[in-house]
XYZ file of C-alpha atoms in Angstrom:
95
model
C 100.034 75.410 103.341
C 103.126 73.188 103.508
C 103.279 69.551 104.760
C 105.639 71.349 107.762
C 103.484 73.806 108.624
C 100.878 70.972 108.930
C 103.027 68.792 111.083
C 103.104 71.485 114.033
C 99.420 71.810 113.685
C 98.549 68.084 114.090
C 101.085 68.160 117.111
C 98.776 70.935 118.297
C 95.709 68.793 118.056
C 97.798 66.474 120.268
C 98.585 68.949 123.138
C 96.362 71.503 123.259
C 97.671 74.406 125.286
C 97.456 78.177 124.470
C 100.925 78.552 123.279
C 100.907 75.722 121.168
C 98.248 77.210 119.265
C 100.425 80.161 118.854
C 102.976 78.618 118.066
C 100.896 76.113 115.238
C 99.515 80.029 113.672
C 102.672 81.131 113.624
C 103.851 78.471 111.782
C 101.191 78.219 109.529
C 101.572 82.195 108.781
C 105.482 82.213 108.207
C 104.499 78.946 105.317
C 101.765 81.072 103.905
C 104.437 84.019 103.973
C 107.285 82.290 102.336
C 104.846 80.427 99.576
C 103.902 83.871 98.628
C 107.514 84.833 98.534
C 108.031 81.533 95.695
C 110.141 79.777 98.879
C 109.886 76.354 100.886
C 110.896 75.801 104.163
C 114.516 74.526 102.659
C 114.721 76.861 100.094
C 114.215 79.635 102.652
C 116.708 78.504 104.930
C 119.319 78.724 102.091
C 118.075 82.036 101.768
C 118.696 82.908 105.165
C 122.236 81.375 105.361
C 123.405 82.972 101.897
C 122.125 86.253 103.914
C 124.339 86.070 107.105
C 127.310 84.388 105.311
C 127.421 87.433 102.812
C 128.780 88.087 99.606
C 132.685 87.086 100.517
C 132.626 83.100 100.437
C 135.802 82.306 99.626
C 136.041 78.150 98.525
C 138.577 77.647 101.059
C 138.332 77.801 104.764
C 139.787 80.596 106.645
C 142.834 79.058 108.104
C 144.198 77.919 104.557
C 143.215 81.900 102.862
C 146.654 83.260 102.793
C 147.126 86.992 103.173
C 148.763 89.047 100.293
C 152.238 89.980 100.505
C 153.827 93.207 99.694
C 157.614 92.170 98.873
C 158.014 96.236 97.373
C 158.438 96.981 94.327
C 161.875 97.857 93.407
C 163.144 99.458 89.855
C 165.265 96.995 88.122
C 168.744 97.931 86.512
C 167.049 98.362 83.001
C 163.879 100.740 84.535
C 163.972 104.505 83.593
C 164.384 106.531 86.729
C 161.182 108.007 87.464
C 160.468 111.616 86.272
C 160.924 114.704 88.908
C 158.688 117.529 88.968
C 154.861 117.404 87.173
C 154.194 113.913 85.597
C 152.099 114.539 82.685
C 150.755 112.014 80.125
C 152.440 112.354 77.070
C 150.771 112.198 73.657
C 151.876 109.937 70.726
C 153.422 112.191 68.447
C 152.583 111.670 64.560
C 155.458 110.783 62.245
């Protein structure tokens, strides 16, 4: 049992009412729970923020994430016109 789980039952033991006993074996249940999983209480936590945040965390906050621009993309003087018709891949003809 963790040290936390202990704290809410020695609270109990100081105010001893029917839902603080529930409230002490829940405690003591979601500890047990989360040792089994290889968690503490902090460790746990993490888990359950890195949960709702999701996998997108960008390092920067949300009103400094600038959104990508589409400036179009042109052909340049030097570009080959593009093909009409089928567009096939051509092969790499031997010399």
């Amino acid at each position: 049992m963790d040290v936390r789980a202990g704290v809410v039952v020695g609270m109990t033991l100081l105010w001893i009412r029917p839902w603080t006993i529930v409230v002490a074996a829940a405690a003591v249940v979601i500890a047990w729970w989360l040792e089994r999983m290889g968690l503490n209480p902090p460790g746990a936590v993490r888990a359950l923020r890195s949960f709702f945040a999701g996998k997108n965390r960008p390092a920067l906050p949300f009103h400094k994430i600038r959104e990508p621009v589409d400036y179009g993309r042109r052909r340049l003087a030097w570009d080959k016109p593009p093909v009409e018709g089928d567009h096939y891949i051509e092969t790499i003809k031997d010399k």
